[in-house]
PDB file of C-alpha atoms in Angstrom:
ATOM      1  CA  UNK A   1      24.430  -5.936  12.147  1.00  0.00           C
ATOM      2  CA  UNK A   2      25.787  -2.391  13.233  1.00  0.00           C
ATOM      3  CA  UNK A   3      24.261  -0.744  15.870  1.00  0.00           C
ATOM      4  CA  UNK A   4      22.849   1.819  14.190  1.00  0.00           C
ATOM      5  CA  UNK A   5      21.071  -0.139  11.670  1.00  0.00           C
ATOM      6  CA  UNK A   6      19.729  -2.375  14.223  1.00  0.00           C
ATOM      7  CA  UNK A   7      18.142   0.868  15.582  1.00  0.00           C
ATOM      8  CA  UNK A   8      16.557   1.993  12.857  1.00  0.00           C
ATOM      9  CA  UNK A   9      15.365  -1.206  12.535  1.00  0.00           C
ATOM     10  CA  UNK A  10      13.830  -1.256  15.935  1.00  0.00           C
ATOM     11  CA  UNK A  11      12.328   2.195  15.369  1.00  0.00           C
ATOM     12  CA  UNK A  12      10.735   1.177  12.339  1.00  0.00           C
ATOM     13  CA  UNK A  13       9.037  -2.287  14.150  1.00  0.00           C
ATOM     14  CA  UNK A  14       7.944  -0.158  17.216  1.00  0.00           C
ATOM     15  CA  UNK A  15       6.406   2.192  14.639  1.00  0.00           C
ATOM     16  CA  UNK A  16       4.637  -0.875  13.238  1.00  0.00           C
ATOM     17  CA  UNK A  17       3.862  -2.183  16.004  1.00  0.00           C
ATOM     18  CA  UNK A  18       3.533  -5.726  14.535  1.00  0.00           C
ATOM     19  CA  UNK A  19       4.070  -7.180  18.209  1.00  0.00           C
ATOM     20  CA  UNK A  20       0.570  -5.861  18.977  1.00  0.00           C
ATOM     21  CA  UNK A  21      -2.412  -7.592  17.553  1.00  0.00           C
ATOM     22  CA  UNK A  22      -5.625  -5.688  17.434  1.00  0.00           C
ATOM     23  CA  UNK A  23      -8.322  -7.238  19.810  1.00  0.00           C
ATOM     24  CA  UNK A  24     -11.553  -8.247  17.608  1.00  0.00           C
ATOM     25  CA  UNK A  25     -13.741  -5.945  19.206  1.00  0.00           C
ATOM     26  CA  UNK A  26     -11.930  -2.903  18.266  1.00  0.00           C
ATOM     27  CA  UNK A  27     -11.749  -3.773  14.591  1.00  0.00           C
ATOM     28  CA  UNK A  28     -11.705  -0.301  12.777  1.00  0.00           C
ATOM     29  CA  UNK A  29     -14.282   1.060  10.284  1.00  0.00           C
ATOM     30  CA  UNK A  30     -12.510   1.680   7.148  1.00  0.00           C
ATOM     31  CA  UNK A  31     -13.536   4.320   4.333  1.00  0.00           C
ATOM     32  CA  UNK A  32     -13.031   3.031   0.912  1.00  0.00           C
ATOM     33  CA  UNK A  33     -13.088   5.853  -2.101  1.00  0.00           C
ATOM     34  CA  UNK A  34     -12.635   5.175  -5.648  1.00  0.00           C
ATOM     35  CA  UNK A  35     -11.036   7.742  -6.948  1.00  0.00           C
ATOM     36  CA  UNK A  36     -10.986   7.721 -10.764  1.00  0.00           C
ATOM     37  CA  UNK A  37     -11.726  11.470 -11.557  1.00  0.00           C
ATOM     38  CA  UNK A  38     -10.173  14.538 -11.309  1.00  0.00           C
ATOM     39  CA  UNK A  39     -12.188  16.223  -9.232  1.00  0.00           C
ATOM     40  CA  UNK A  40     -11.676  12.747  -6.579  1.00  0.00           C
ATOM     41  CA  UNK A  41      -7.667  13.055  -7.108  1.00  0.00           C
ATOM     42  CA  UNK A  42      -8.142  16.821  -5.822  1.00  0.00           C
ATOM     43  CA  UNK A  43     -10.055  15.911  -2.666  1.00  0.00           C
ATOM     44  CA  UNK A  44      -8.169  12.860  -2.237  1.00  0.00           C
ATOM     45  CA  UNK A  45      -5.143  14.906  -2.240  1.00  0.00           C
ATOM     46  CA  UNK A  46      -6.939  17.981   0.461  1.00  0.00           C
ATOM     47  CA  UNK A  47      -7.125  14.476   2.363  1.00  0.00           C
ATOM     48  CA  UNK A  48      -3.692  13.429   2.281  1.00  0.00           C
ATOM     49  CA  UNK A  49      -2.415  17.209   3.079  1.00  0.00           C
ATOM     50  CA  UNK A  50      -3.607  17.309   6.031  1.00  0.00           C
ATOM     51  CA  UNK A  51      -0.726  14.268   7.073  1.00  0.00           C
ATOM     52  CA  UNK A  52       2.255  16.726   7.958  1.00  0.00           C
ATOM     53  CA  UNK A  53      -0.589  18.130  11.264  1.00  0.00           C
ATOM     54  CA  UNK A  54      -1.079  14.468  11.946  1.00  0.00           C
ATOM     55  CA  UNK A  55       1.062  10.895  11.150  1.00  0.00           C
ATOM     56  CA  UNK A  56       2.977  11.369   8.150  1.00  0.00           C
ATOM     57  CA  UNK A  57       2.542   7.241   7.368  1.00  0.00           C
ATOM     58  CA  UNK A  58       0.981   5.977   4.528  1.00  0.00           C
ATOM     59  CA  UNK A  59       0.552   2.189   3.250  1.00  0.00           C
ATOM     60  CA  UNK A  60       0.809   1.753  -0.283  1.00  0.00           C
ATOM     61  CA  UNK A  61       0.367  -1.185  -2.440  1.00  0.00           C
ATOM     62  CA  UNK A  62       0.274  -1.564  -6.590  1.00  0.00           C
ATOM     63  CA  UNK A  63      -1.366  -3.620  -8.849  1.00  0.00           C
ATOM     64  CA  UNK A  64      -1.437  -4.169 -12.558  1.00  0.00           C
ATOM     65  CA  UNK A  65      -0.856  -6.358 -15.513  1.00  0.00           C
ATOM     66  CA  UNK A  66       2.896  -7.535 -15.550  1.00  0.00           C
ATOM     67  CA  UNK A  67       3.532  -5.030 -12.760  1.00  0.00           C
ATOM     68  CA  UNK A  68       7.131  -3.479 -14.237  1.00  0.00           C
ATOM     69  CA  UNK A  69       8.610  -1.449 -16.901  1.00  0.00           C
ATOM     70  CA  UNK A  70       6.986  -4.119 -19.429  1.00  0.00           C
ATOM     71  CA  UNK A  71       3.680  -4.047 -17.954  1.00  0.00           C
ATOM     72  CA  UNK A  72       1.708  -1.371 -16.694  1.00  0.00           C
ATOM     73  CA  UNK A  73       0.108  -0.050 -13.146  1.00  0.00           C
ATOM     74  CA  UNK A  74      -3.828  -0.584 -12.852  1.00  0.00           C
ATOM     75  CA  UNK A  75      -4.665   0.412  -9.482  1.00  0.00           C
ATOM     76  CA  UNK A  76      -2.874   1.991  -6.776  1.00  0.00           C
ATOM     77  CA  UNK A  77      -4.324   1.843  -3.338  1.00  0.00           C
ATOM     78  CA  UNK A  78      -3.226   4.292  -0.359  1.00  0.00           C
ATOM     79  CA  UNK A  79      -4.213   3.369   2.919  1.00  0.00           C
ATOM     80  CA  UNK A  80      -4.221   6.251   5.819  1.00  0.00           C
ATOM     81  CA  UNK A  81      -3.841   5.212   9.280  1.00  0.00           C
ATOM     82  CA  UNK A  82      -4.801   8.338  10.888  1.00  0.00           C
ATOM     83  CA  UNK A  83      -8.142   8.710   9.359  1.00  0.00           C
ATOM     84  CA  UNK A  84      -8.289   4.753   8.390  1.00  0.00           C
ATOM     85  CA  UNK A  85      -9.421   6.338   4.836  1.00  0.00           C
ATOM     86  CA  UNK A  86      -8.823   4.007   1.501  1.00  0.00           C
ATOM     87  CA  UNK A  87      -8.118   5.003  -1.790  1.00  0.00           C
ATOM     88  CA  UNK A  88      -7.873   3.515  -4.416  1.00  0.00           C
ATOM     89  CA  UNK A  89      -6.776   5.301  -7.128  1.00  0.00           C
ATOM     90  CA  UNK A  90      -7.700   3.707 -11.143  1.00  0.00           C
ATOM     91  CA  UNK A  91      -4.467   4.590 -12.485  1.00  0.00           C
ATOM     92  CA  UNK A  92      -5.474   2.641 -15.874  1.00  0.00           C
ATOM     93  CA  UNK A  93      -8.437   5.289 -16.448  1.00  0.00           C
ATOM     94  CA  UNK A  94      -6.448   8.298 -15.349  1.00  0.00           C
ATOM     95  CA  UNK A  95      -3.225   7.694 -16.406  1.00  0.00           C
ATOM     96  CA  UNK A  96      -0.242  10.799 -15.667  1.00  0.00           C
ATOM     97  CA  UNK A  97      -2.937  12.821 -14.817  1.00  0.00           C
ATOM     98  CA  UNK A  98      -3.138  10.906 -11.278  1.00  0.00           C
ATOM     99  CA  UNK A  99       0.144  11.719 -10.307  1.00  0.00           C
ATOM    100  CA  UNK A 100       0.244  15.443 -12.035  1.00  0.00           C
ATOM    101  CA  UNK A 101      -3.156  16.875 -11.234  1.00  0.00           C
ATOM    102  CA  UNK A 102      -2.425  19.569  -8.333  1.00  0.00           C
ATOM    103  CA  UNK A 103      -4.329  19.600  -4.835  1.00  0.00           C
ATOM    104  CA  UNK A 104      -5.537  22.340  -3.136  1.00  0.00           C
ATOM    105  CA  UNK A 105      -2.409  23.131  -1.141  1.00  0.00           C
ATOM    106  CA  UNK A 106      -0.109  22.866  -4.965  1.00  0.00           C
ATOM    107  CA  UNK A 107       0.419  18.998  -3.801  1.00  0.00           C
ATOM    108  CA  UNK A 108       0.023  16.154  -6.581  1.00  0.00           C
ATOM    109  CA  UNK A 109       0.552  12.639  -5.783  1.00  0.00           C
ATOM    110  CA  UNK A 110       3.524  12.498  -8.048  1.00  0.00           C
ATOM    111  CA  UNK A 111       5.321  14.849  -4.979  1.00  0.00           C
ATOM    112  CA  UNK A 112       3.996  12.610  -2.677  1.00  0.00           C
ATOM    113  CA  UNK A 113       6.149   9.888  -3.824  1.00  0.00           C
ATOM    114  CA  UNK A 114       9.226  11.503  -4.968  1.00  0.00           C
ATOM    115  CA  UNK A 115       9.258  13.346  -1.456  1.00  0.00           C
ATOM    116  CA  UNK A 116      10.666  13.129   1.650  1.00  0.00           C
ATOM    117  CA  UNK A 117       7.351  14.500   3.939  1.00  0.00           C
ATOM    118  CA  UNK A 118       5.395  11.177   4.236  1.00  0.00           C
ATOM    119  CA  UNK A 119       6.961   7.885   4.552  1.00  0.00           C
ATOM    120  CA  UNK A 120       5.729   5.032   2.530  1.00  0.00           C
ATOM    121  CA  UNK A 121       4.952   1.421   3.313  1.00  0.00           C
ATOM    122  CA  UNK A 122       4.973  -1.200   1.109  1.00  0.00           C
ATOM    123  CA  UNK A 123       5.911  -4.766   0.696  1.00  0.00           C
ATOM    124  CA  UNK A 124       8.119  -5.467  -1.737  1.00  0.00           C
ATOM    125  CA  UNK A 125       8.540  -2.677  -3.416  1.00  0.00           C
ATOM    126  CA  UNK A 126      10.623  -3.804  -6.445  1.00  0.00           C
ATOM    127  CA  UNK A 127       8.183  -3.957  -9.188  1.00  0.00           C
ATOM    128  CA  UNK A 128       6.305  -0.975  -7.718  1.00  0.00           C
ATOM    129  CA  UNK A 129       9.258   1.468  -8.138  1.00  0.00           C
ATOM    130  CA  UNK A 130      10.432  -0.201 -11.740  1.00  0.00           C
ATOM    131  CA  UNK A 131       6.652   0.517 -13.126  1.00  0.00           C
ATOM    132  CA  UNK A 132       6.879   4.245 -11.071  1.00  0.00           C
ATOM    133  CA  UNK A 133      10.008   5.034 -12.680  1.00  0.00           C
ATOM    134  CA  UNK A 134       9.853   3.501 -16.166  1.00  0.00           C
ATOM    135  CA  UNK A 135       6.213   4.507 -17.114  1.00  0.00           C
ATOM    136  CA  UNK A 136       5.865   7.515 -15.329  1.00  0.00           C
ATOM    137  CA  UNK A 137       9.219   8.640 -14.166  1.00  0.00           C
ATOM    138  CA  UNK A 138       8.794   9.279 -10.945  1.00  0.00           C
ATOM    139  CA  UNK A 139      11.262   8.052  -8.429  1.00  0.00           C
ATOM    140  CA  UNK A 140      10.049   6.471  -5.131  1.00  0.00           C
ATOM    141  CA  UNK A 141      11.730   7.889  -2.341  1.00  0.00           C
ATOM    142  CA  UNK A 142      11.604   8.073   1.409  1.00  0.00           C
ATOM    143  CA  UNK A 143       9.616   4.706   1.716  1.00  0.00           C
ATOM    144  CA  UNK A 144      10.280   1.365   3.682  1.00  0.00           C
ATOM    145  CA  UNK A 145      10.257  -2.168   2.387  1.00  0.00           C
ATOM    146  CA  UNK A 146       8.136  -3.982   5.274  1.00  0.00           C
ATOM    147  CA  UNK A 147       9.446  -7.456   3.345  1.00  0.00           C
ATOM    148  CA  UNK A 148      13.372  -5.856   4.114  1.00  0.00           C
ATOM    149  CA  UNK A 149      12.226  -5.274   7.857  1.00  0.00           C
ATOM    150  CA  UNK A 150      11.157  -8.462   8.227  1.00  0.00           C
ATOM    151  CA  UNK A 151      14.028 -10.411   7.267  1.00  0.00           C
ATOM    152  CA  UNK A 152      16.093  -7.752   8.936  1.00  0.00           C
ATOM    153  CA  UNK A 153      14.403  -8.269  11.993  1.00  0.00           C
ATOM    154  CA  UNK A 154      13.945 -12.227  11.441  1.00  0.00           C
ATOM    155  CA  UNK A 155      15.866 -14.668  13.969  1.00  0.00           C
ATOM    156  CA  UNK A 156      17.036 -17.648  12.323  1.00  0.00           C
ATOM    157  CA  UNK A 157      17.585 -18.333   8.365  1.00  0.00           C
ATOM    158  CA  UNK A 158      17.878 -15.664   6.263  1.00  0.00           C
ATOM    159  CA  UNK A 159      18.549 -16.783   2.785  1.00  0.00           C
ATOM    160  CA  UNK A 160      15.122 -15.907   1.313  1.00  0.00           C
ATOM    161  CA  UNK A 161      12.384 -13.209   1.648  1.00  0.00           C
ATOM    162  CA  UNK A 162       8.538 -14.351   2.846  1.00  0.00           C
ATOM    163  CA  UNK A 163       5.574 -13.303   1.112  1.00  0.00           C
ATOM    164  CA  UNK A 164       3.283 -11.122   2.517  1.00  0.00           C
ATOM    165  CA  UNK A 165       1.264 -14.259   3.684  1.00  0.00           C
ATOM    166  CA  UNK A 166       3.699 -16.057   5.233  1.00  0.00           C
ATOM    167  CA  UNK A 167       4.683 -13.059   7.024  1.00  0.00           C
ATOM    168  CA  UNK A 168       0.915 -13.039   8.688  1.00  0.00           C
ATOM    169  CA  UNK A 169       1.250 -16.897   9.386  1.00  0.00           C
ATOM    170  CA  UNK A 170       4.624 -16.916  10.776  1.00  0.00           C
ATOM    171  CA  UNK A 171       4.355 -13.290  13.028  1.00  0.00           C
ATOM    172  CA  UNK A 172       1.120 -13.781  13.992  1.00  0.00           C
ATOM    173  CA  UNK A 173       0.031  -9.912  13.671  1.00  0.00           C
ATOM    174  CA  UNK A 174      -4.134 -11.418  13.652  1.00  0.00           C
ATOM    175  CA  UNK A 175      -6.260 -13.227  15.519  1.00  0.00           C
ATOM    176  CA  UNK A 176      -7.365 -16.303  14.134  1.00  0.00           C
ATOM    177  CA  UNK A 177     -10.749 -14.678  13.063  1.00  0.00           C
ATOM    178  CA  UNK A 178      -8.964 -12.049  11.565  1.00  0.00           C
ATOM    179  CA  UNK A 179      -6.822 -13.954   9.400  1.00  0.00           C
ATOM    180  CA  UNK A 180      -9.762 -16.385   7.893  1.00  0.00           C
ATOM    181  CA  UNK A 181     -11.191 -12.946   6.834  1.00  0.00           C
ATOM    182  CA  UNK A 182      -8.160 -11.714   5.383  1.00  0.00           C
ATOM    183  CA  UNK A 183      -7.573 -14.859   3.767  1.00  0.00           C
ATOM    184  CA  UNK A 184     -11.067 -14.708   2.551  1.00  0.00           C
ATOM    185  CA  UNK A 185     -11.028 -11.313   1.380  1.00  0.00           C
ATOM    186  CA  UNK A 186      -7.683 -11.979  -0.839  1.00  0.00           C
ATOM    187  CA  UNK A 187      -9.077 -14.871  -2.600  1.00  0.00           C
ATOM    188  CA  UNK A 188     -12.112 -13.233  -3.509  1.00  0.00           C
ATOM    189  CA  UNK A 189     -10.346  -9.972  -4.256  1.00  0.00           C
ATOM    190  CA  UNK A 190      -7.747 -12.654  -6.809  1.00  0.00           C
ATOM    191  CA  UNK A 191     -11.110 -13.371  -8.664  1.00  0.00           C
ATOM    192  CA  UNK A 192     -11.994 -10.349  -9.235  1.00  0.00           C
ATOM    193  CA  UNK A 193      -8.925  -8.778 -10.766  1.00  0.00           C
ATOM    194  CA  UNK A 194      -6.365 -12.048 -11.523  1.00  0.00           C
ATOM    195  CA  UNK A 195      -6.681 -13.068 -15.535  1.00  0.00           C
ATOM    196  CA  UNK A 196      -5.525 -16.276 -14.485  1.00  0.00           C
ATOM    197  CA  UNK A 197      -8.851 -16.824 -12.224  1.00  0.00           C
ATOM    198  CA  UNK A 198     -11.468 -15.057 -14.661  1.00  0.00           C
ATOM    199  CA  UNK A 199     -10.830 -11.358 -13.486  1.00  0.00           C
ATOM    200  CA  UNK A 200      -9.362  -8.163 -14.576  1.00  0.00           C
ATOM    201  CA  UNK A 201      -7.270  -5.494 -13.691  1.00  0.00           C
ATOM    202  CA  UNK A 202      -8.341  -3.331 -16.263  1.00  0.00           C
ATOM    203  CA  UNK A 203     -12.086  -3.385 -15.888  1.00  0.00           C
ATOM    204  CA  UNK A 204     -14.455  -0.817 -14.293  1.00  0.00           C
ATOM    205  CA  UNK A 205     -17.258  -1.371 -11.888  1.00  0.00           C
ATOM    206  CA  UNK A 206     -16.109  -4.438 -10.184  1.00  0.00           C
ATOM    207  CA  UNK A 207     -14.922  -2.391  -6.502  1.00  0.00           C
ATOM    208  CA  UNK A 208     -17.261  -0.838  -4.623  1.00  0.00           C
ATOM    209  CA  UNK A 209     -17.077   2.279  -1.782  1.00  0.00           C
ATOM    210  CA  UNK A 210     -17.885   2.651   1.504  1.00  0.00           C
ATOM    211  CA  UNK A 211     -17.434   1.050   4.527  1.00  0.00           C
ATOM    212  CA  UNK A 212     -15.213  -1.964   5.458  1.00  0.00           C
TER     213      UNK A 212
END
């Protein structure tokens, strides 16, 4: 690996900070907000302005039913780590409107995307960026693959990429507590919205906001 990748890499792990669990006791309060109006895209996006004063990181993740060009996006969920908000953003009630309708400030969450101000997140981000593109034509940009980083960053064989699971399992990130919860959390979260267990991607009323 050349030397400058390798230190981008290493910027982008210390940035992380994966190496760093967080201590049970100081488990964060996080603030989960539908948004599925347009009225909560415009506040949502006041919220998400206010990133270039602060960290301009945000965690992004995409669900939906055949998530691609051939499918469709559902939900999109934006985490902040400055303000440890959620949103969660019901992309099958809103449709374009969630990524044209303009913020305060002239920002939409299409620009968001497409620009280079915030970086973006995600884990494997292939699907994500065919569905962006294809149904909505808007081109991800300015965002890193945490699944790349990892098997960048990975010692030993390198021949396939790790789910996000085995990526929890195998670095370690969470305390043992911390990862029955998350474990927990995803299997009830996969009956809620996976056809194949009962659930629905498409279906209102099933997530709640508030506190986490």
């Amino acid at each position: 690996m050349s030397s400058p990748a390798a230190s981008v890499i290493g910027e982008e792990l210390r940035r992380l900070d994966l190496n760093t669990p967080q201590p049970q006791g100081d488990k964060e309060t996080t603030r989960v907000t539908i948004v599925d109006t347009e009225d909560q895209i415009v506040s949502m996006l006041e919220a998400l302005a206010s990133l270039e004063s602060f960290s301009n990181n945000i965690f992004v993740d995409m669900e939906g039913v055949n998530l691609s060009r051939y499918g469709s996006i559902s939900l999109m969920q934006i985490y902040v780590p400055e303000s440890t908000d959620i949103f969660i953003v019901d992309i099958h009630t809103l449709g374009t409107q969630a990524f044209d309708i303009t913020g305060p400030q002239g920002n939409t969450l299409g620009n968001l995307l497409e620009g280079i101000e915030v970086t973006k997140y995600l884990f494997d981000a292939r699907n994500d960026a065919d569905a962006l593109y294809a149904l909505f034509n808007i081109r991800l940009a300015h965002f890193i693959d945490v699944q790349l980083l990892e098997l960048a960053s990975r010692t030993g064989p390198k021949h396939v990429v790790r789910g996000l699971a085995a990526c929890i399992e195998q670095e370690q990130v969470l305390t043992e507590a911390a990862t029955r919860e998350w474990k927990q959390i995803k299997e009830e979260g996969a009956k809620l919205f996976n056809p194949k267990l009962g659930g629905s991607y498409e279906r209102k009323g099933k997530i709640k906001e508030g506190e986490g």
